mmCIF file of C-alpha atoms and ligand atoms in Angstrom:
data_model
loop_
_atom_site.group_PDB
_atom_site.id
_atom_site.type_symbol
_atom_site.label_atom_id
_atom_site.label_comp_id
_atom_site.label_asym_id
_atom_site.label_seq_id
_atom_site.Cartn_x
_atom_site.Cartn_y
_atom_site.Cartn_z
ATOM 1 C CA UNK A 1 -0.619 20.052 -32.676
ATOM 2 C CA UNK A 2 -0.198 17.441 -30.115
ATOM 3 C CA UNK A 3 -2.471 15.244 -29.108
ATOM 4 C CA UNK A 4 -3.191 14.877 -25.071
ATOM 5 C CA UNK A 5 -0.692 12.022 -23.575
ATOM 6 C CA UNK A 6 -2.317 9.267 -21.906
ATOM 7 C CA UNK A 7 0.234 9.246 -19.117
ATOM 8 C CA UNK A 8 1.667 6.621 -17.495
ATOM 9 C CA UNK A 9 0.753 2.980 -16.773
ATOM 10 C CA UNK A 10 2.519 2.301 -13.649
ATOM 11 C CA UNK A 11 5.903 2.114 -11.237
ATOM 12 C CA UNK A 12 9.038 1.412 -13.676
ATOM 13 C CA UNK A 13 11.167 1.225 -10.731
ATOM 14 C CA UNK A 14 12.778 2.732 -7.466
ATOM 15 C CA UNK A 15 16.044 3.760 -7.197
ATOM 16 C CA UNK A 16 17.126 4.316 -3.037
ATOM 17 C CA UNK A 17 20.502 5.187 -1.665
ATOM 18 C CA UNK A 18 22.473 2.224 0.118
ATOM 19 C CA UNK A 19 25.257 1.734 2.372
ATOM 20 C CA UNK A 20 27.660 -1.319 2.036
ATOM 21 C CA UNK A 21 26.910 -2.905 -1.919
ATOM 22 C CA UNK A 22 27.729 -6.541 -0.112
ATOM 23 C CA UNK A 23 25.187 -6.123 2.700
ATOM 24 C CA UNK A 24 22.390 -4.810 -0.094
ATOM 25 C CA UNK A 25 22.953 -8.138 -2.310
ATOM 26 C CA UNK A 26 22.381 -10.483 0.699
ATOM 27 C CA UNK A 27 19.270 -8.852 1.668
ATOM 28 C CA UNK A 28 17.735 -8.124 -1.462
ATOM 29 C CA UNK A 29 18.707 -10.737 -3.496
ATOM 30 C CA UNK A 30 19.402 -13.284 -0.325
ATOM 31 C CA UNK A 31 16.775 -12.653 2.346
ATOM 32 C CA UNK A 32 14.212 -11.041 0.016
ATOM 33 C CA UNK A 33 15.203 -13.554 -2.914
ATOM 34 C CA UNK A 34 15.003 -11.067 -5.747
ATOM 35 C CA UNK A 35 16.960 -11.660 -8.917
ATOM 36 C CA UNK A 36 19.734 -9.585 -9.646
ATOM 37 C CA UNK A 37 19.009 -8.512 -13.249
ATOM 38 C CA UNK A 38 21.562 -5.755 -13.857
ATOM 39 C CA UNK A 39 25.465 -5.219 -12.119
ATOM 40 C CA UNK A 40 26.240 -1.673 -13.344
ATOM 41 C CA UNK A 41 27.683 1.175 -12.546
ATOM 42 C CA UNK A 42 26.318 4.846 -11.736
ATOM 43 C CA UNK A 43 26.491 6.594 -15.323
ATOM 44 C CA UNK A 44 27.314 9.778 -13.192
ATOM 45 C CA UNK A 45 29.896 7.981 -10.643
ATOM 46 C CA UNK A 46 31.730 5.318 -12.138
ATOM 47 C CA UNK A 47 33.542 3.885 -9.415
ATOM 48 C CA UNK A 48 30.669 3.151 -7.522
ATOM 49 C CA UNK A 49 28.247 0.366 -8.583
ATOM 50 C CA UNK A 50 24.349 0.877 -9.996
ATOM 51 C CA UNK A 51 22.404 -2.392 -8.950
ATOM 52 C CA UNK A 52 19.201 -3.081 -10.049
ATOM 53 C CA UNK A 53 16.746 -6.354 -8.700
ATOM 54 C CA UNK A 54 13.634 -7.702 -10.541
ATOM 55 C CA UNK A 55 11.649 -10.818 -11.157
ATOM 56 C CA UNK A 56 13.011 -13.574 -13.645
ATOM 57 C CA UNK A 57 12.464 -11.175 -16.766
ATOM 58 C CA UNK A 58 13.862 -8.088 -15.127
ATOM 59 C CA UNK A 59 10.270 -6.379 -15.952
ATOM 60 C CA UNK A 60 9.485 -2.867 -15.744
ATOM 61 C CA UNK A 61 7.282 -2.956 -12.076
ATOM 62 C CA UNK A 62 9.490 -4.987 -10.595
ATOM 63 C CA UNK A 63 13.208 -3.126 -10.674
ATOM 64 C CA UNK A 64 14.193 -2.037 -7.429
ATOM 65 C CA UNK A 65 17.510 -0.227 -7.951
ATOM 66 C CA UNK A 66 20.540 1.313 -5.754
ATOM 67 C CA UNK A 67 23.560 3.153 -5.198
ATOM 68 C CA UNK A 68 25.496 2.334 -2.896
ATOM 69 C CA UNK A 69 27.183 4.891 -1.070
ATOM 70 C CA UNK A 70 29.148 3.099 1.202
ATOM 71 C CA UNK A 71 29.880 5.260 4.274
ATOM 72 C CA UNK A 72 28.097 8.110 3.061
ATOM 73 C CA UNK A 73 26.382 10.476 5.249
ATOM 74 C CA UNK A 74 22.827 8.540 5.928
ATOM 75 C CA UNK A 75 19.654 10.049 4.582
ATOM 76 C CA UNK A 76 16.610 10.941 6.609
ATOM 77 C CA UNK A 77 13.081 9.526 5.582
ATOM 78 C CA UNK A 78 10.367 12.470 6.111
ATOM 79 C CA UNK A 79 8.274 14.664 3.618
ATOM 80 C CA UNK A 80 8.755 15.443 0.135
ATOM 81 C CA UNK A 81 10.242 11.627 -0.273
ATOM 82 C CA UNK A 82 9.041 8.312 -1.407
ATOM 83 C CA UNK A 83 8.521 7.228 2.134
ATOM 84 C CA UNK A 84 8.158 3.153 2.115
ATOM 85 C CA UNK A 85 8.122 0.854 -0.870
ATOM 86 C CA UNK A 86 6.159 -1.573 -0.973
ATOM 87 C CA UNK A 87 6.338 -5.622 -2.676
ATOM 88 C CA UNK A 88 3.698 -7.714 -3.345
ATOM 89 C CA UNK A 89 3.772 -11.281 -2.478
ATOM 90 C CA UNK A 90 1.209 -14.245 -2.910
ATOM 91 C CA UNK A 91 -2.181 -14.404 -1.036
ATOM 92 C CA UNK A 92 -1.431 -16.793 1.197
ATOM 93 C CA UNK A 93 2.581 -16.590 1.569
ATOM 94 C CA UNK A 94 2.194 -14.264 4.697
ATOM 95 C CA UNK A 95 3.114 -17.230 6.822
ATOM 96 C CA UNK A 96 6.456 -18.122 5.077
ATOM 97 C CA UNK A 97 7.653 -14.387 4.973
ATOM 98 C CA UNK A 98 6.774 -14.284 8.868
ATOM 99 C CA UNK A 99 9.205 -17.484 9.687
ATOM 100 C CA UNK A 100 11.572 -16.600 7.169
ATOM 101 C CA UNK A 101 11.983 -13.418 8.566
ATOM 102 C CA UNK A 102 12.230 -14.755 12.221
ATOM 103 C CA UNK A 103 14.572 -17.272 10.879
ATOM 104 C CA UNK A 104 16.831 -14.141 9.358
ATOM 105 C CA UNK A 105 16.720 -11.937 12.613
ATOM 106 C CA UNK A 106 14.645 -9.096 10.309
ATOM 107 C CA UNK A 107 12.515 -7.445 12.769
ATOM 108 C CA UNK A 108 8.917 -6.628 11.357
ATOM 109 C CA UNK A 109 6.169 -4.793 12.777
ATOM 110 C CA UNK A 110 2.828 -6.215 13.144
ATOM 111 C CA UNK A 111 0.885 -7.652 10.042
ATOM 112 C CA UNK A 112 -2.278 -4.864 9.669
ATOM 113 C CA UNK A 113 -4.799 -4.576 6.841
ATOM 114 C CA UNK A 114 -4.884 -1.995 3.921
ATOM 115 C CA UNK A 115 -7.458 -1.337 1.239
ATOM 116 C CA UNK A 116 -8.347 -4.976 2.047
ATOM 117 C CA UNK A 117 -4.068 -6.435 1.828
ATOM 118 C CA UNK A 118 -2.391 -7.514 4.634
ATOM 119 C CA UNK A 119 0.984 -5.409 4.812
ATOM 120 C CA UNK A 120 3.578 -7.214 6.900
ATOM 121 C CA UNK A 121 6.407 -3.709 7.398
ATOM 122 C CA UNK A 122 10.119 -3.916 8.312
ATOM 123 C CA UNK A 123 13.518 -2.031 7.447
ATOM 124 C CA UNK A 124 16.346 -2.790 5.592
ATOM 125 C CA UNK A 125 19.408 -2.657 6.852
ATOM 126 C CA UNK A 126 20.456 0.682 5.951
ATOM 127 C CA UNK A 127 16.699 1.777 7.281
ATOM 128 C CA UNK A 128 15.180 1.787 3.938
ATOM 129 C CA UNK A 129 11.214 1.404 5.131
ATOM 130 C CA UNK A 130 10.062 -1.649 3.030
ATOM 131 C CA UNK A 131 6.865 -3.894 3.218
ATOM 132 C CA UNK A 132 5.289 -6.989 1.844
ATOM 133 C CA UNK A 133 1.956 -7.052 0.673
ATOM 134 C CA UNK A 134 -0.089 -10.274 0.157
ATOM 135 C CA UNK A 135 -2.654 -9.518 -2.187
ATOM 136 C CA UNK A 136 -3.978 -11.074 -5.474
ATOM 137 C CA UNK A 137 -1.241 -10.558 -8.096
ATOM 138 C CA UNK A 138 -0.779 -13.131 -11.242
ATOM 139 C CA UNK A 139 2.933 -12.060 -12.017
ATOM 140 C CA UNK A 140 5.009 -15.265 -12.151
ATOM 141 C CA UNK A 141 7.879 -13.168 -9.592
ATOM 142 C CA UNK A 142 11.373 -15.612 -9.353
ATOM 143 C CA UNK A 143 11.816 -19.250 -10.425
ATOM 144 C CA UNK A 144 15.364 -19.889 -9.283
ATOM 145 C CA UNK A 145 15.855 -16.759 -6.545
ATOM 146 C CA UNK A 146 16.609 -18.099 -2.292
ATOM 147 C CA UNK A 147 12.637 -18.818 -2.346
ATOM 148 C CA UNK A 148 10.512 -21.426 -2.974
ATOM 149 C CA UNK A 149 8.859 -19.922 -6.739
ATOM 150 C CA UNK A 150 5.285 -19.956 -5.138
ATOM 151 C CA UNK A 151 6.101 -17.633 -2.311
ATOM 152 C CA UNK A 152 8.603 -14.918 -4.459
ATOM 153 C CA UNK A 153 8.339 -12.070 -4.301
ATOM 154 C CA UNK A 154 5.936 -10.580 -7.890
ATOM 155 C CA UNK A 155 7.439 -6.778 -8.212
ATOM 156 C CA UNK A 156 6.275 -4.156 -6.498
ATOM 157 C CA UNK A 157 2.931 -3.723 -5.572
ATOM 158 C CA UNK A 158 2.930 0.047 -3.976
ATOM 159 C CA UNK A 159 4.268 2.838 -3.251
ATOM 160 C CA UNK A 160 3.762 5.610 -0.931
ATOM 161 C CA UNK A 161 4.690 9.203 -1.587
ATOM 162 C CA UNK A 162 4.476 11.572 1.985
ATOM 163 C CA UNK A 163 4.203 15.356 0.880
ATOM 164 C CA UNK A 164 3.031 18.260 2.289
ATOM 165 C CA UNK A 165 0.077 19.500 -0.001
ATOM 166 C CA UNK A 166 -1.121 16.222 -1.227
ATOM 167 C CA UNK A 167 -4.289 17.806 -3.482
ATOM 168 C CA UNK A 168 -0.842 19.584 -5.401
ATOM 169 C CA UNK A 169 0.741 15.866 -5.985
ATOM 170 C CA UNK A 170 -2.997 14.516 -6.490
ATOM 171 C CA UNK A 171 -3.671 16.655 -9.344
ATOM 172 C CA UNK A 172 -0.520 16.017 -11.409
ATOM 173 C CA UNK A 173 -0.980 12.759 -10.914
ATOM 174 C CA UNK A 174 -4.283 12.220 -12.010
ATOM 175 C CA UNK A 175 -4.522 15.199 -14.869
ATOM 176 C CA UNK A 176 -1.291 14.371 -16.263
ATOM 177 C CA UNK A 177 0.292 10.906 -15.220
ATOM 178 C CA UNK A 178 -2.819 8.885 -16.316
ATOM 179 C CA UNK A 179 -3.636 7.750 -12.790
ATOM 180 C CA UNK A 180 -6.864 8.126 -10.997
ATOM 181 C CA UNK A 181 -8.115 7.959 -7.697
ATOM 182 C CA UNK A 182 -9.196 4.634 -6.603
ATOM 183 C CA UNK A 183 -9.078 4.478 -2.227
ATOM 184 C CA UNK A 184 -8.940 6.316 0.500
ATOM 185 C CA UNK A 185 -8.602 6.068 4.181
ATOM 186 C CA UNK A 186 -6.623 7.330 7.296
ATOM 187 C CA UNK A 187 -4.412 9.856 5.520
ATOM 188 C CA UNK A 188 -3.715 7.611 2.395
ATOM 189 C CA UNK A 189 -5.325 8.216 -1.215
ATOM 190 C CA UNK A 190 -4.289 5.716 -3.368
ATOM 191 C CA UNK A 191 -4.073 6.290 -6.930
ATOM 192 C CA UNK A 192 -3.584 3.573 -10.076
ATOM 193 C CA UNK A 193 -2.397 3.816 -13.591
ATOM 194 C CA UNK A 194 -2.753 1.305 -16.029
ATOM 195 C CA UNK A 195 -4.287 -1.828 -15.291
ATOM 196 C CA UNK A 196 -4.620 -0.843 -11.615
ATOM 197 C CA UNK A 197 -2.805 -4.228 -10.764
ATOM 198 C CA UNK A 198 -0.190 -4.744 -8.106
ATOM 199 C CA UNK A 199 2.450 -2.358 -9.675
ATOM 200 C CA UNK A 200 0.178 0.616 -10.884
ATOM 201 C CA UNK A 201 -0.283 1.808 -7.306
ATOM 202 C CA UNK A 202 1.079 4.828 -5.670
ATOM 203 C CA UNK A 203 -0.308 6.175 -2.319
ATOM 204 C CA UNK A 204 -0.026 9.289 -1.301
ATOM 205 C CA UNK A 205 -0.378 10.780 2.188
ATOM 206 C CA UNK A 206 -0.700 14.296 3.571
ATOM 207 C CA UNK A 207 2.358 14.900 5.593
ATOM 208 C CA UNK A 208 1.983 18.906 6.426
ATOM 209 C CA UNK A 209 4.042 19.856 9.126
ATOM 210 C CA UNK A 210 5.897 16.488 9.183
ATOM 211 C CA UNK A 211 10.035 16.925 9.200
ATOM 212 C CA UNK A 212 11.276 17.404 5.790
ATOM 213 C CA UNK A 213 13.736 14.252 4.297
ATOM 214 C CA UNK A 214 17.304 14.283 3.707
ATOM 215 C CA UNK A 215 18.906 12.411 0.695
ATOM 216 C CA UNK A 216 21.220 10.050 1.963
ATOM 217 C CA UNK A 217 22.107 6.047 2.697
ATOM 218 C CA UNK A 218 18.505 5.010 3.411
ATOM 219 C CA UNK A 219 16.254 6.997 1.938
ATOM 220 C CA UNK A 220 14.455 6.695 -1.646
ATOM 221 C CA UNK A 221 16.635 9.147 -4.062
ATOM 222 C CA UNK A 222 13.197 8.867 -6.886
ATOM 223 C CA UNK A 223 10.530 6.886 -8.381
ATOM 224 C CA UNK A 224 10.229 6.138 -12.609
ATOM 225 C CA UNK A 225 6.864 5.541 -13.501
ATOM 226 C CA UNK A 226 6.570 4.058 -17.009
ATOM 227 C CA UNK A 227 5.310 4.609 -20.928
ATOM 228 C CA UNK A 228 5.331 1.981 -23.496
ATOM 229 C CA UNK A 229 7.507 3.840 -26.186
ATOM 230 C CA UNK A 230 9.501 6.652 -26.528
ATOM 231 C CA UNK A 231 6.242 8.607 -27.969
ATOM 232 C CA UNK A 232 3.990 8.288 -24.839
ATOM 233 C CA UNK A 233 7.254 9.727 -23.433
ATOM 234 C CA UNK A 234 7.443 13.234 -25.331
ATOM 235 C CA UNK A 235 3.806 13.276 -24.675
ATOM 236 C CA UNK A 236 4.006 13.344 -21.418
ATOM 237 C CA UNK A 237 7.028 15.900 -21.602
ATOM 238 C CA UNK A 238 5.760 18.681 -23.392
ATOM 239 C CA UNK A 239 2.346 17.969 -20.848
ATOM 240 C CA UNK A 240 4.389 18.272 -17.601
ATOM 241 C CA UNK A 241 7.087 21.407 -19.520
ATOM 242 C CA UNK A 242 3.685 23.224 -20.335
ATOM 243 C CA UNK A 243 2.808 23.227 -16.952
ATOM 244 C CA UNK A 244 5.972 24.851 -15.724
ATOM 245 C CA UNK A 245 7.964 21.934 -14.589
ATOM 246 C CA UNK A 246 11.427 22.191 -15.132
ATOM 247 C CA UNK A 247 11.665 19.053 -16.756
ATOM 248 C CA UNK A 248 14.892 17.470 -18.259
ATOM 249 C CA UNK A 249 15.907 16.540 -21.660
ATOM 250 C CA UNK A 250 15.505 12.338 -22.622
ATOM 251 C CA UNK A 251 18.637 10.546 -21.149
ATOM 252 C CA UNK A 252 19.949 7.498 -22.776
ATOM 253 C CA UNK A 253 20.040 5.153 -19.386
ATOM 254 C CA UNK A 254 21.257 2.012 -21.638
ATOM 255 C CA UNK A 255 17.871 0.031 -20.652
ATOM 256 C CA UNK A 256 15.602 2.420 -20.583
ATOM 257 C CA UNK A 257 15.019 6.238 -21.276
ATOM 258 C CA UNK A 258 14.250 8.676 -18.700
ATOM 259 C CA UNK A 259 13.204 11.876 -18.095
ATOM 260 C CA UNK A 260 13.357 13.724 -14.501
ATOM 261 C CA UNK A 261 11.441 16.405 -12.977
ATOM 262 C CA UNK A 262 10.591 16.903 -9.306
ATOM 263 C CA UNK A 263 6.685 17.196 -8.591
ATOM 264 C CA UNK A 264 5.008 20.106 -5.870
ATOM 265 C CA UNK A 265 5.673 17.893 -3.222
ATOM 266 C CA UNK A 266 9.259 17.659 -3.522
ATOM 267 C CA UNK A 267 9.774 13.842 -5.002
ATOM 268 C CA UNK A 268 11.855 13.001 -7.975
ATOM 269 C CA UNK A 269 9.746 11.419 -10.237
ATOM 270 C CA UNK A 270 11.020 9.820 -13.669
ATOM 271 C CA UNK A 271 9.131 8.565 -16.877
ATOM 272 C CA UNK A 272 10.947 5.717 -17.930
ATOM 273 C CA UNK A 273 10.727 3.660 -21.113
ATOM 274 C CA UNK A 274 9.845 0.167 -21.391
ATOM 275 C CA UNK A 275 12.191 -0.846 -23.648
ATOM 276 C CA UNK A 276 14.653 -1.650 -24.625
ATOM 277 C CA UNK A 277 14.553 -3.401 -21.537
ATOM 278 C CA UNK A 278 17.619 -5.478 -19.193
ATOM 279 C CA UNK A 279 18.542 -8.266 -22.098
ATOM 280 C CA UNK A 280 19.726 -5.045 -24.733
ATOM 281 C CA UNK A 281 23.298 -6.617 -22.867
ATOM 282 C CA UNK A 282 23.205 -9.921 -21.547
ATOM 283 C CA UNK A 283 21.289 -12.893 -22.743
ATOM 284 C CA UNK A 284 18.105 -12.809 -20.485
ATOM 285 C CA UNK A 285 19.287 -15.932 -18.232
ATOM 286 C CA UNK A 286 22.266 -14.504 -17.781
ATOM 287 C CA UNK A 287 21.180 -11.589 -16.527
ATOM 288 C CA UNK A 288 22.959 -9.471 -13.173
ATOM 289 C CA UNK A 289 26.013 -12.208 -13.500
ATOM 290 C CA UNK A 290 28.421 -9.523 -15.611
ATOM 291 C CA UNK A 291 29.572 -6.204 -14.701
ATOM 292 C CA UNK A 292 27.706 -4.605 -17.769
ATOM 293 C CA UNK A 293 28.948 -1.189 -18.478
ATOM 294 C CA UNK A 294 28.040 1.479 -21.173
ATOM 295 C CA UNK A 295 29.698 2.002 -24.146
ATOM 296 C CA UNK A 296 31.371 5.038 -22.880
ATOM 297 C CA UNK A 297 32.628 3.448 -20.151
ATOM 298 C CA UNK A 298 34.059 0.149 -21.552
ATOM 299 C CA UNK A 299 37.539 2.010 -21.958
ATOM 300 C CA UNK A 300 37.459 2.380 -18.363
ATOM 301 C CA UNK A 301 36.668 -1.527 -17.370
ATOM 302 C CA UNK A 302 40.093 -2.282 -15.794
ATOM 303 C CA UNK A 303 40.226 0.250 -13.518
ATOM 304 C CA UNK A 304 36.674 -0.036 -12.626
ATOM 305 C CA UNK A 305 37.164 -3.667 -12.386
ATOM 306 C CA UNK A 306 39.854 -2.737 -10.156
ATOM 307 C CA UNK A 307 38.395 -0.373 -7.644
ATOM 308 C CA UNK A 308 34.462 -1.962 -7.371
ATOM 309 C CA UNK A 309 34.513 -4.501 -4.424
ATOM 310 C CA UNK A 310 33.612 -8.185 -5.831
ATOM 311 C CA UNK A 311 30.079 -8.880 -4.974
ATOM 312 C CA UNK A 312 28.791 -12.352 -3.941
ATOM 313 C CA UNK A 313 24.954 -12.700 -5.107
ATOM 314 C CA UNK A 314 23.157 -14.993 -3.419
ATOM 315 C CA UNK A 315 21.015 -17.041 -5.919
ATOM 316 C CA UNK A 316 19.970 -20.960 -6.698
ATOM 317 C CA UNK A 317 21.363 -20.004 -9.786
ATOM 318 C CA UNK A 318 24.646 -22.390 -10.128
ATOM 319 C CA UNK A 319 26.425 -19.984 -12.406
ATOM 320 C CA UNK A 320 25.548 -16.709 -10.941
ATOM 321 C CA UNK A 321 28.246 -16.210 -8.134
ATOM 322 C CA UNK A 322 29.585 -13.248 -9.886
ATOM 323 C CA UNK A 323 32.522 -14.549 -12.231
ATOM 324 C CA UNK A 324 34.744 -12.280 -10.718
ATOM 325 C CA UNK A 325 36.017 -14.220 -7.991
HETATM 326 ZN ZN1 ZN B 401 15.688 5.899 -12.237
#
């Protein structure tokens, strides 16, 4: 018989819709200063590009990931949707995001406290809702990004899931995705896996007769939460199949494994692997600086080379301007 999983220890990553690729790099990796630690392309859409942002080591927490659509019809953000991610950033670097952002033209709403954080919340510029969070967090975030090291970004530090029954989402997540209930105020439970760190956090908030979201440029398309091994995965398979989740078979996603199944409120969620991790490709400094493609695409690299749009990434890096150009 199986034994009961233990669930999941955290966010993996996000993976949102964009617009333009170009106009993602220079705020993600530019204004935000996150590295770029993979330059793919979607497995199921080859001519369009699959990037994916971290800290320095490209660790599982950190990966914020999109597809850009280009001129796609944009998404709506409403219920049943991963409504606004949110980064963490040092204690006391709320004053340097503040004039950096001024200094950028990002408009941000006024800093406010949560669960004892100050959140500083703004958009990106397809209308992705993002925030910053300063709060304790030891993660060493990006040496060499468009930020001074001591005020980078650390990986995410939240996320928050609106859906319409949130006892329904509440229960899965605490009987079966390891997380427990930890805080709770004005609408928001917030729930952490793991070490309960930055990173381990979801929040969820009731959002009953709230306008349901569209998929689309600017809206989250699903959240991976991770397991350590490929074990801790099937564990937590055959939990959420017993339950009557129609649950997919493990996908080989080149640096991680994933399965996908959509939970009562209506959000994608994924259990990703740790490993193998963003350096299974590319040495680990030279991470984001190839177009990395999977093996059963590499026939295809000329004419992908062809049709994806050169990207400039923004970095301190010297040798990270893309190669291609
Ligand atoms: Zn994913």
């Amino acid at each position: 018989m199986s034994t009961k999983s233990t669930g999941t220890t955290g966010i993996h990553h996000v993976t949102a819709i964009a617009g333009n690729p170009q106009r993602n790099v220079d705020f993600y990796a530019g204004v935000l200063g996150l590295r770029m630690v993979k330059k793919t392309v979607n497995f199921d859409d080859p001519e369009t590009y699959h990037l994916y942002y971290g800290d320095d080591g490209g660790n599982p927490g950190t990966i914020m990931t999109f597809f850009p659509w280009g001129d796609a019809r944009r998404g709506r953000i409403g219920a049943g949707q991963l409504v606004t991610t949110s980064f963490s950033i040092p204690a006391d670097s709320l004053g340097y995001w503040t004039e950096r952002f001024v200094e950028a033209g990002i408009r941000f709403e006024k800093p406010r406290g949560r669960f004892g954080d100050t959140v500083l919340t703004f958009s990106d510029p397809d209308g992705l809702r993002v925030e910053l969070v300063a709060a304790q967090d030891t993660r060493e975030g990006t040496a060499d990004g468009t930020t001074p090291a001591g005020d980078s970004v650390r990986g995410f530090h939240h996320v928050t899931l609106a859906v319409e029954d949130a006892e329904l989402t509440a229960k899965l997540m605490t009987e079966t995705l390891g997380f427990r209930q930890t805080d709770e105020a004005e609408g928001r439970t917030r729930f952490a896996a793991g070490d309960g760190g930055a990173g381990d956090l979801v929040d969820v908030s009731g959002a009953a007769g709230f306008p349901r979201g569209a998929m689309g440029v600017g809206a989250v398309h699903h959240v991976a939460f991770r397991v350590p091994d490929d074990e801790a995965q099937l564990a937590v398979r055959e939990e959420v199949a017993a339950l009557g989740y129609d649950v997919t078979p493990v996908l080989d996603r080149n640096y991680f494994r994933s399965i996908y199944f959509r939970e009562p409120g209506g959000v994608l969620f994924e259990i990703a692997t740790d490993p193998p991790g963003f350096a299974v490709d590319e040495p680990l400094d030279e991470l984001g600086t190839h177009l990395k493609l999977p093996p059963w695409l590499e026939t295809r690299r000329g004419r992908l080379e062809e049709v994806l749009s050169p990207l400039h990434i923004p970095t301190a890096r010297a040798d990270a301007t893309g190669g291609d150009e």
